[in-house]
Amino acid sequence: MPGTILFDLFHTLLDGADGQRDRVVARMGEIVGVDPAGLVAAYHASWRERLVCWSAEETVLTLARRLGGDPSAEQVARAAALRLELASWLLNSAPSSTLVALDGLRAAGWRLGLVSNATAEAAEAWQTSGLARRFDAAVFSCVVRAAKPDPAIYQAALAALGTTAQRCVFVGDGADGELAGAAAVGLTVVRTAEFIDRSGVWSGPVVDSLADLPGLLDEISAGLGLSQRPV
Ligand SMILES: [Mg+2]
């Protein structure tokens, strides 16, 4: 019986493009007049703050100042625009197999939700992406100010969809402890290895492609294959 599926975004519906992110941030460093490699390192070191606190402009300004820079408002705006451009490109790069899988699930009666640890520019870019119209609700950490595995972000998604954890499946690659976090609030958990294989973080059901999800969900709905223990 279809219920609701909550999906992670990066490395679940599309590639995370980590290398491309670093190249964009290095270019931003040149724009705001700080060491590009230093700014890349600062972005990596501040990921948790970026997920729940800052806008794209606040982020580049704060991190540039931490590196001794003093960029103008115009430099900050130009650098932040690169991040939004990257996010827009990323969110429109979901493979056709992902879109086909999502459309198939919707046609089968599943409602779809997004639960994403994402920075402000990703949440903004989501609105105009081809993914957004396929989802009944999308919850971003930067909006609800809580990031996976905090129970609050899953509960925000359940509330937005008007459903309960017992009626939901969570699908993600397993970054940030998201699978254990989902299980802790009572969601059935499926790990995807399509874009990155984090086999060490979860011992429960796994799919190699979202195309395999309907078959696994049939098994889960029938009460099979429900071993899901964090390792
Ligand atoms: Mg992910």
Short mmCIF file of C-alpha atoms and ligand atoms in Angstrom, two decimals:
data_model
loop_
_atom_site.label_atom_id
_atom_site.label_comp_id
_atom_site.label_asym_id
_atom_site.label_seq_id
_atom_site.Cartn_x
_atom_site.Cartn_y
_atom_site.Cartn_z
CA MET A 1 0.00 0.00 0.00
CA PRO A 2 1.76 3.20 -1.09
CA GLY A 3 2.41 5.78 1.57
CA THR A 4 5.06 8.50 1.54
CA ILE A 5 8.71 8.37 0.53
CA LEU A 6 11.11 10.95 1.94
CA PHE A 7 14.20 11.39 -0.19
CA ASP A 8 17.57 12.87 0.56
CA LEU A 9 18.82 15.12 -2.29
CA PHE A 10 22.57 15.10 -2.91
CA HIS A 11 24.07 11.70 -3.80
CA THR A 12 20.53 10.29 -3.75
CA LEU A 13 18.58 12.00 -6.55
CA LEU A 14 21.67 13.42 -8.28
CA ASP A 15 25.43 13.55 -8.00
CA GLY A 16 26.94 15.72 -5.28
CA ALA A 17 29.50 17.26 -7.69
CA ASP A 18 31.96 17.81 -4.86
CA GLY A 19 34.88 18.64 -7.17
CA GLN A 20 32.84 21.22 -9.03
CA ARG A 21 31.82 22.83 -5.74
CA ASP A 22 35.48 23.24 -4.76
CA ARG A 23 36.35 24.80 -8.10
CA VAL A 24 33.52 27.31 -7.76
CA VAL A 25 34.54 28.25 -4.22
CA ALA A 26 38.16 28.72 -5.34
CA ARG A 27 36.94 31.15 -8.02
CA MET A 28 34.88 32.92 -5.35
CA GLY A 29 38.08 33.30 -3.33
CA GLU A 30 39.67 35.13 -6.25
CA ILE A 31 36.62 37.40 -6.52
CA VAL A 32 36.62 38.39 -2.83
CA GLY A 33 40.42 38.68 -2.66
CA VAL A 34 41.38 35.82 -0.34
CA ASP A 35 43.48 32.69 -0.83
CA PRO A 36 41.31 30.37 -2.98
CA ALA A 37 42.56 27.17 -1.31
CA GLY A 38 42.00 28.79 2.08
CA LEU A 39 38.41 29.62 1.19
CA VAL A 40 37.80 26.06 -0.03
CA ALA A 41 39.12 24.74 3.29
CA ALA A 42 36.98 27.25 5.20
CA TYR A 43 33.87 26.09 3.32
CA HIS A 44 34.61 22.50 4.22
CA ALA A 45 35.28 23.36 7.87
CA SER A 46 32.06 25.37 8.23
CA TRP A 47 29.64 22.93 6.57
CA ARG A 48 27.53 22.45 9.67
CA GLU A 49 27.10 26.20 10.17
CA ARG A 50 26.30 26.67 6.49
CA LEU A 51 23.54 24.08 6.62
CA VAL A 52 21.52 25.83 9.26
CA CYS A 53 22.62 29.45 9.58
CA TRP A 54 23.84 31.57 6.74
CA SER A 55 22.72 32.90 3.38
CA ALA A 56 25.13 32.56 0.45
CA GLU A 57 26.21 36.19 0.93
CA GLU A 58 26.67 35.86 4.68
CA THR A 59 28.72 32.72 4.14
CA VAL A 60 31.24 34.15 1.74
CA LEU A 61 31.53 37.39 3.72
CA THR A 62 32.00 35.60 7.05
CA LEU A 63 34.54 33.12 5.71
CA ALA A 64 36.48 35.76 3.75
CA ARG A 65 36.76 37.86 6.90
CA ARG A 66 37.96 34.82 8.86
CA LEU A 67 40.75 34.58 6.29
CA GLY A 68 41.68 38.24 6.76
CA GLY A 69 39.80 39.59 3.75
CA ASP A 70 37.51 42.60 3.62
CA PRO A 71 35.45 42.24 0.44
CA SER A 72 33.08 44.92 -0.81
CA ALA A 73 29.34 44.31 -1.06
CA GLU A 74 29.74 44.07 -4.82
CA GLN A 75 32.43 41.39 -4.52
CA VAL A 76 30.32 39.43 -2.05
CA ALA A 77 27.27 39.59 -4.32
CA ARG A 78 29.28 38.49 -7.36
CA ALA A 79 30.83 35.56 -5.49
CA ALA A 80 27.51 34.47 -3.97
CA ALA A 81 25.90 34.55 -7.41
CA LEU A 82 28.36 31.85 -8.51
CA ARG A 83 27.08 29.58 -5.72
CA LEU A 84 23.48 30.10 -6.83
CA GLU A 85 24.47 29.44 -10.42
CA LEU A 86 26.15 26.21 -9.33
CA ALA A 87 23.12 25.14 -7.30
CA SER A 88 20.78 25.80 -10.23
CA TRP A 89 22.98 23.76 -12.53
CA LEU A 90 23.25 20.93 -10.00
CA LEU A 91 19.54 20.69 -9.31
CA ASN A 92 18.79 20.56 -13.01
CA SER A 93 21.35 17.78 -13.56
CA ALA A 94 19.32 14.91 -12.13
CA PRO A 95 19.68 11.96 -14.52
CA SER A 96 16.64 11.03 -16.59
CA SER A 97 16.59 7.68 -14.77
CA THR A 98 15.92 9.56 -11.51
CA LEU A 99 13.06 11.54 -13.07
CA VAL A 100 11.55 8.40 -14.58
CA ALA A 101 11.78 6.60 -11.22
CA LEU A 102 10.11 9.50 -9.38
CA ASP A 103 7.34 9.73 -11.97
CA GLY A 104 6.77 5.99 -11.71
CA LEU A 105 6.48 6.13 -7.94
CA ARG A 106 4.00 9.00 -8.15
CA ALA A 107 1.98 7.13 -10.74
CA ALA A 108 1.90 4.15 -8.36
CA GLY A 109 0.36 6.36 -5.69
CA TRP A 110 3.36 7.24 -3.51
CA ARG A 111 3.57 10.76 -2.17
CA LEU A 112 7.09 12.19 -2.30
CA GLY A 113 8.91 14.45 0.13
CA LEU A 114 12.42 15.87 0.24
CA VAL A 115 14.52 16.14 3.41
CA SER A 116 17.80 17.83 2.54
CA ASN A 117 20.80 19.07 4.41
CA ALA A 118 21.40 22.00 2.12
CA THR A 119 22.58 25.57 2.13
CA ALA A 120 20.45 28.57 1.25
CA GLU A 121 21.29 28.69 -2.45
CA ALA A 122 20.22 25.05 -2.94
CA ALA A 123 16.85 25.76 -1.34
CA GLU A 124 16.43 28.78 -3.61
CA ALA A 125 17.44 26.86 -6.75
CA TRP A 126 15.07 24.00 -5.88
CA GLN A 127 12.02 26.17 -6.57
CA THR A 128 12.75 26.41 -10.29
CA SER A 129 14.24 22.95 -10.80
CA GLY A 130 12.52 20.13 -12.65
CA LEU A 131 12.56 18.11 -9.43
CA ALA A 132 10.37 20.46 -7.39
CA ARG A 133 7.11 19.77 -9.21
CA ARG A 134 7.55 16.05 -8.58
CA PHE A 135 7.48 16.51 -4.79
CA ASP A 136 4.56 17.15 -2.45
CA ALA A 137 6.81 18.89 0.09
CA ALA A 138 10.47 19.83 0.45
CA VAL A 139 12.21 20.57 3.74
CA PHE A 140 15.67 22.13 3.78
CA SER A 141 17.94 22.35 6.80
CA CYS A 142 18.71 26.00 6.08
CA VAL A 143 15.00 26.82 6.28
CA VAL A 144 13.99 24.80 9.35
CA ARG A 145 17.35 25.48 11.06
CA ALA A 146 17.85 21.82 11.88
CA ALA A 147 20.01 19.36 9.96
CA LYS A 148 19.88 15.56 9.72
CA PRO A 149 20.19 13.54 11.91
CA ASP A 150 18.29 16.01 14.15
CA PRO A 151 14.75 14.55 14.60
CA ALA A 152 13.31 18.02 14.02
CA ILE A 153 13.99 18.03 10.28
CA TYR A 154 12.28 14.67 9.69
CA GLN A 155 9.37 15.73 11.86
CA ALA A 156 9.06 18.96 9.88
CA ALA A 157 8.69 16.88 6.71
CA LEU A 158 6.09 14.60 8.30
CA ALA A 159 4.13 17.64 9.44
CA ALA A 160 4.34 19.26 5.99
CA LEU A 161 2.97 16.08 4.43
CA GLY A 162 0.39 15.48 7.15
CA THR A 163 1.56 11.92 7.73
CA THR A 164 3.25 9.76 10.35
CA ALA A 165 6.63 8.02 10.46
CA GLN A 166 4.94 4.62 10.36
CA ARG A 167 3.62 5.43 6.87
CA CYS A 168 6.96 6.65 5.51
CA VAL A 169 10.10 5.30 3.95
CA PHE A 170 13.31 7.34 3.98
CA VAL A 171 15.77 6.89 1.10
CA GLY A 172 19.29 8.33 1.27
CA ASP A 173 22.97 7.66 0.62
CA GLY A 174 23.72 7.78 4.35
CA ALA A 175 25.76 10.98 4.77
CA ASP A 176 25.56 12.89 8.05
CA GLY A 177 24.07 9.95 9.96
CA GLU A 178 20.79 10.51 8.12
CA LEU A 179 19.80 6.83 8.00
CA ALA A 180 20.17 6.21 11.72
CA GLY A 181 18.44 9.56 12.32
CA ALA A 182 15.51 8.51 10.15
CA ALA A 183 15.22 5.15 11.89
CA ALA A 184 15.31 6.89 15.26
CA VAL A 185 12.11 8.77 14.46
CA GLY A 186 10.43 5.59 13.25
CA LEU A 187 10.89 5.75 9.49
CA THR A 188 11.59 2.66 7.44
CA VAL A 189 15.02 3.16 5.89
CA VAL A 190 16.49 2.31 2.48
CA ARG A 191 20.07 3.17 1.54
CA THR A 192 20.93 4.05 -2.06
CA ALA A 193 24.38 3.32 -3.48
CA GLU A 194 23.67 4.82 -6.91
CA PHE A 195 25.98 7.83 -6.60
CA ILE A 196 28.18 6.88 -3.66
CA ASP A 197 28.41 3.58 -1.79
CA ARG A 198 28.56 4.22 1.97
CA SER A 199 28.20 0.54 2.79
CA GLY A 200 29.87 1.01 6.17
CA VAL A 201 27.13 3.23 7.61
CA TRP A 202 24.06 1.01 7.31
CA SER A 203 23.34 -2.69 7.23
CA GLY A 204 19.69 -2.53 6.14
CA PRO A 205 18.07 -2.67 2.69
CA VAL A 206 20.00 -1.05 -0.16
CA VAL A 207 19.30 -0.27 -3.83
CA ASP A 208 21.93 0.27 -6.51
CA SER A 209 19.57 2.51 -8.47
CA LEU A 210 16.30 4.31 -7.79
CA ALA A 211 14.90 2.18 -10.60
CA ASP A 212 15.16 -0.75 -8.18
CA LEU A 213 13.17 1.04 -5.49
CA PRO A 214 9.63 -0.06 -6.48
CA GLY A 215 10.60 -3.72 -6.20
CA LEU A 216 12.17 -3.23 -2.80
CA LEU A 217 9.20 -1.18 -1.62
CA ASP A 218 6.90 -4.01 -2.63
CA GLU A 219 8.94 -6.32 -0.41
CA ILE A 220 8.88 -3.83 2.44
CA SER A 221 5.15 -3.30 2.06
CA ALA A 222 4.73 -7.06 2.28
CA GLY A 223 6.69 -7.01 5.52
CA LEU A 224 9.84 -8.52 4.03
CA GLY A 225 13.46 -7.38 4.15
CA LEU A 226 13.02 -5.08 7.10
CA SER A 227 16.34 -5.72 8.80
CA GLN A 228 17.67 -2.20 9.32
CA ARG A 229 20.24 -1.72 11.96
CA PRO A 230 22.88 0.99 11.99
CA VAL A 231 26.32 -0.57 12.22
MG MG B 1 23.11 12.76 0.54
#
